[in-house]
Amino acid sequence: TVTDDDGDTATASTSVEIKRITSSLTINGLATDAPLDNAEITVLLNGEEYMDGIVTDASGNYSFTLEVDESQNNAFVAIKAKGTGDQAAAGLISLLSNVDTLIEDSQGDGVLDVDDNPGTTVSNITTAKYALMKRAAKDKDIFSEETVEGVSEEVDPQLVLKLATAIKVAIDKATTAETQLPEGVTDTL
């Protein structure tokens, strides 16, 4: 409403519809040690929890649709898997890439799976690689495409296999006194 110098008023109203522009990608993968059945999957964007409530099937398979605002297309995606029941010692993570890179990896069909990006498999090996890259990154943010690319060259593949073996033993043998996780440690992540 506006009023002029003579006291006359005029009113006008307008509706503005703001549509959010989003990017969407379906990610299909596997959480495995000896597959993690009914594992809890959490999706991280830039290292922060973004989605949860995703549960693997009896074969460790998971599927979810990641939808982000276009302003988050540069966000780095990681997937965590937490075992349940007899597999409660399993805490696994896989670093994927930025949302826009993953969309490109999906080859235009909007579905990302192991054929497009092996990081969709969350395993003791991806967890070992994460731990060693995190150590190599020192003070750098590990949830960054640039950091992952930079430090992955520094990680010794033999050391990845040794650590992955230790993680597997910790998960598989966590029920015996000799091989259970230390007091206060709830999972391998």
Tab-separated table of C-alpha atoms in Angstrom:
chain	number	residue	atom	x	y	z
A	1	THR	CA	0.000	0.000	0.000
A	2	VAL	CA	1.261	3.480	-0.905
A	3	THR	CA	-0.151	6.879	-0.019
A	4	ASP	CA	0.464	10.050	-2.081
A	5	ASP	CA	0.649	13.678	-0.847
A	6	ASP	CA	-3.156	14.081	-1.224
A	7	GLY	CA	-3.810	11.086	1.032
A	8	ASP	CA	-4.911	8.816	-1.783
A	9	THR	CA	-3.827	5.195	-1.420
A	10	ALA	CA	-3.246	2.381	-3.822
A	11	THR	CA	-2.753	-1.270	-3.052
A	12	ALA	CA	-1.276	-4.024	-5.150
A	13	SER	CA	-0.302	-7.551	-4.326
A	14	THR	CA	1.915	-9.959	-6.170
A	15	SER	CA	2.690	-13.594	-5.640
A	16	VAL	CA	6.241	-14.759	-6.114
A	17	GLU	CA	6.955	-18.462	-6.387
A	18	ILE	CA	10.506	-19.453	-5.607
A	19	LYS	CA	11.426	-22.856	-6.878
A	20	ARG	CA	14.386	-24.588	-5.357
A	21	ILE	CA	16.869	-25.906	-7.903
A	22	THR	CA	18.190	-29.281	-6.846
A	23	SER	CA	20.437	-32.039	-8.066
A	24	SER	CA	19.405	-35.628	-7.537
A	25	LEU	CA	21.399	-38.849	-7.734
A	26	THR	CA	20.450	-42.403	-6.772
A	27	ILE	CA	23.367	-44.246	-5.182
A	28	ASN	CA	23.350	-48.047	-5.041
A	29	GLY	CA	26.093	-49.806	-3.143
A	30	LEU	CA	27.241	-52.526	-0.818
A	31	ALA	CA	28.335	-52.407	2.818
A	32	THR	CA	30.536	-55.410	3.282
A	33	ASP	CA	32.770	-57.189	5.639
A	34	ALA	CA	30.869	-60.418	5.159
A	35	PRO	CA	28.052	-58.463	3.992
A	36	LEU	CA	26.699	-56.159	6.678
A	37	ASP	CA	23.046	-57.070	6.941
A	38	ASN	CA	20.729	-54.467	8.451
A	39	ALA	CA	23.635	-52.038	8.754
A	40	GLU	CA	22.850	-48.391	9.358
A	41	ILE	CA	23.998	-46.191	6.473
A	42	THR	CA	24.758	-42.513	7.005
A	43	VAL	CA	25.529	-40.120	4.171
A	44	LEU	CA	27.988	-37.331	4.917
A	45	LEU	CA	28.298	-34.059	3.014
A	46	ASN	CA	31.569	-32.273	3.711
A	47	GLY	CA	32.063	-34.542	6.721
A	48	GLU	CA	28.713	-33.657	8.338
A	49	GLU	CA	25.766	-36.041	8.636
A	50	TYR	CA	23.284	-35.267	5.862
A	51	MET	CA	21.078	-38.362	5.588
A	52	ASP	CA	20.485	-41.336	7.834
A	53	GLY	CA	17.790	-43.926	8.360
A	54	ILE	CA	19.058	-45.981	5.414
A	55	VAL	CA	19.371	-49.705	6.187
A	56	THR	CA	21.084	-52.404	4.164
A	57	ASP	CA	19.277	-55.555	3.147
A	58	ALA	CA	20.379	-59.070	4.209
A	59	SER	CA	23.063	-59.034	1.488
A	60	GLY	CA	24.508	-55.663	2.557
A	61	ASN	CA	23.014	-53.771	-0.387
A	62	TYR	CA	21.774	-50.223	0.073
A	63	SER	CA	20.103	-47.660	-2.149
A	64	PHE	CA	19.129	-44.055	-1.556
A	65	THR	CA	18.454	-40.924	-3.541
A	66	LEU	CA	20.677	-38.013	-2.654
A	67	GLU	CA	18.973	-34.691	-3.304
A	68	VAL	CA	20.897	-31.490	-2.699
A	69	ASP	CA	20.357	-27.835	-3.395
A	70	GLU	CA	22.381	-26.733	-6.416
A	71	SER	CA	24.535	-24.658	-4.051
A	72	GLN	CA	25.758	-27.984	-2.591
A	73	ASN	CA	26.884	-29.537	-5.897
A	74	ASN	CA	30.474	-29.000	-4.802
A	75	ALA	CA	29.900	-30.809	-1.480
A	76	PHE	CA	32.006	-33.915	-0.837
A	77	VAL	CA	30.085	-37.172	-0.302
A	78	ALA	CA	31.148	-39.980	2.033
A	79	ILE	CA	29.179	-43.015	3.191
A	80	LYS	CA	29.411	-44.608	6.639
A	81	ALA	CA	28.103	-48.054	7.551
A	82	LYS	CA	27.534	-49.192	11.139
A	83	GLY	CA	26.948	-52.871	11.776
A	84	THR	CA	24.258	-54.157	14.111
A	85	GLY	CA	23.811	-57.311	16.188
A	86	ASP	CA	26.743	-59.714	15.790
A	87	GLN	CA	28.355	-57.167	13.455
A	88	ALA	CA	28.116	-54.230	15.883
A	89	ALA	CA	31.924	-53.864	15.886
A	90	ALA	CA	31.783	-52.906	12.198
A	91	GLY	CA	32.235	-49.206	11.599
A	92	LEU	CA	33.148	-48.581	7.969
A	93	ILE	CA	33.481	-45.536	5.713
A	94	SER	CA	34.075	-44.803	2.046
A	95	LEU	CA	35.067	-41.462	0.541
A	96	LEU	CA	33.404	-40.868	-2.824
A	97	SER	CA	33.739	-37.427	-4.423
A	98	ASN	CA	31.918	-34.139	-4.942
A	99	VAL	CA	28.229	-34.314	-5.887
A	100	ASP	CA	28.829	-32.841	-9.346
A	101	THR	CA	31.627	-35.341	-10.037
A	102	LEU	CA	29.393	-38.226	-8.928
A	103	ILE	CA	26.630	-36.991	-11.237
A	104	GLU	CA	29.152	-37.018	-14.101
A	105	ASP	CA	30.328	-40.501	-13.045
A	106	SER	CA	26.733	-41.758	-13.324
A	107	GLN	CA	27.056	-41.267	-17.094
A	108	GLY	CA	23.841	-39.320	-17.447
A	109	ASP	CA	21.393	-41.882	-16.062
A	110	GLY	CA	21.245	-40.390	-12.538
A	111	VAL	CA	22.197	-43.718	-10.937
A	112	LEU	CA	25.617	-44.308	-9.410
A	113	ASP	CA	26.786	-47.840	-8.646
A	114	VAL	CA	30.046	-49.766	-8.334
A	115	ASP	CA	30.551	-49.792	-12.110
A	116	ASP	CA	30.526	-45.985	-12.074
A	117	ASN	CA	32.438	-45.433	-8.823
A	118	PRO	CA	34.007	-48.229	-6.736
A	119	GLY	CA	33.603	-46.049	-3.635
A	120	THR	CA	29.965	-47.125	-3.458
A	121	THR	CA	31.291	-50.295	-1.816
A	122	VAL	CA	31.901	-49.498	1.854
A	123	SER	CA	34.411	-52.006	3.228
A	124	ASN	CA	37.355	-52.680	5.501
A	125	ILE	CA	39.600	-51.652	2.584
A	126	THR	CA	37.892	-48.277	2.041
A	127	THR	CA	38.005	-47.720	5.803
A	128	ALA	CA	41.728	-48.508	5.971
A	129	LYS	CA	42.381	-46.186	3.042
A	130	TYR	CA	40.334	-43.452	4.762
A	131	ALA	CA	42.336	-43.806	7.997
A	132	LEU	CA	45.691	-43.668	6.220
A	133	MET	CA	44.645	-40.740	4.002
A	134	LYS	CA	43.340	-38.877	7.048
A	135	ARG	CA	46.693	-39.357	8.757
A	136	ALA	CA	48.560	-38.228	5.623
A	137	ALA	CA	46.303	-35.158	5.267
A	138	LYS	CA	47.393	-33.907	8.718
A	139	ASP	CA	45.528	-30.625	9.238
A	140	LYS	CA	43.784	-30.626	5.850
A	141	ASP	CA	40.086	-31.431	5.543
A	142	ILE	CA	39.893	-35.056	4.358
A	143	PHE	CA	36.337	-34.493	3.091
A	144	SER	CA	37.584	-32.647	0.027
A	145	GLU	CA	38.144	-33.890	-3.507
A	146	GLU	CA	41.400	-31.932	-3.698
A	147	THR	CA	42.761	-33.380	-0.447
A	148	VAL	CA	41.760	-36.953	-1.310
A	149	GLU	CA	43.434	-36.687	-4.717
A	150	GLY	CA	46.546	-35.154	-3.143
A	151	VAL	CA	47.052	-37.618	-0.284
A	152	SER	CA	45.923	-40.819	-2.013
A	153	GLU	CA	49.306	-40.911	-3.777
A	154	GLU	CA	51.032	-40.935	-0.378
A	155	VAL	CA	49.197	-44.015	0.902
A	156	ASP	CA	51.144	-47.269	0.674
A	157	PRO	CA	48.887	-50.011	-0.788
A	158	GLN	CA	50.618	-52.663	1.342
A	159	LEU	CA	49.828	-50.678	4.467
A	160	VAL	CA	46.187	-50.371	3.328
A	161	LEU	CA	45.981	-54.170	3.082
A	162	LYS	CA	47.580	-54.683	6.508
A	163	LEU	CA	45.220	-52.232	8.171
A	164	ALA	CA	42.225	-53.633	6.269
A	165	THR	CA	43.136	-57.106	7.557
A	166	ALA	CA	43.302	-55.808	11.124
A	167	ILE	CA	39.895	-54.146	10.698
A	168	LYS	CA	38.432	-57.390	9.310
A	169	VAL	CA	39.805	-59.426	12.226
A	170	ALA	CA	38.487	-56.857	14.704
A	171	ILE	CA	35.013	-57.113	13.161
A	172	ASP	CA	34.924	-60.882	12.659
A	173	LYS	CA	36.530	-61.855	15.948
A	174	ALA	CA	35.194	-59.106	18.228
A	175	THR	CA	33.389	-61.699	20.330
A	176	THR	CA	36.501	-63.405	21.744
A	177	ALA	CA	38.439	-61.958	24.676
A	178	GLU	CA	41.762	-62.018	22.793
A	179	THR	CA	40.515	-60.147	19.751
A	180	GLN	CA	37.702	-57.926	20.998
A	181	LEU	CA	37.959	-54.195	20.618
A	182	PRO	CA	39.594	-52.304	23.507
A	183	GLU	CA	37.367	-51.053	26.311
A	184	GLY	CA	35.605	-47.851	25.294
A	185	VAL	CA	36.001	-48.512	21.565
A	186	THR	CA	32.599	-49.329	20.101
A	187	ASP	CA	33.493	-50.009	16.466
A	188	THR	CA	36.335	-50.062	13.952
A	189	LEU	CA	35.761	-46.535	12.729
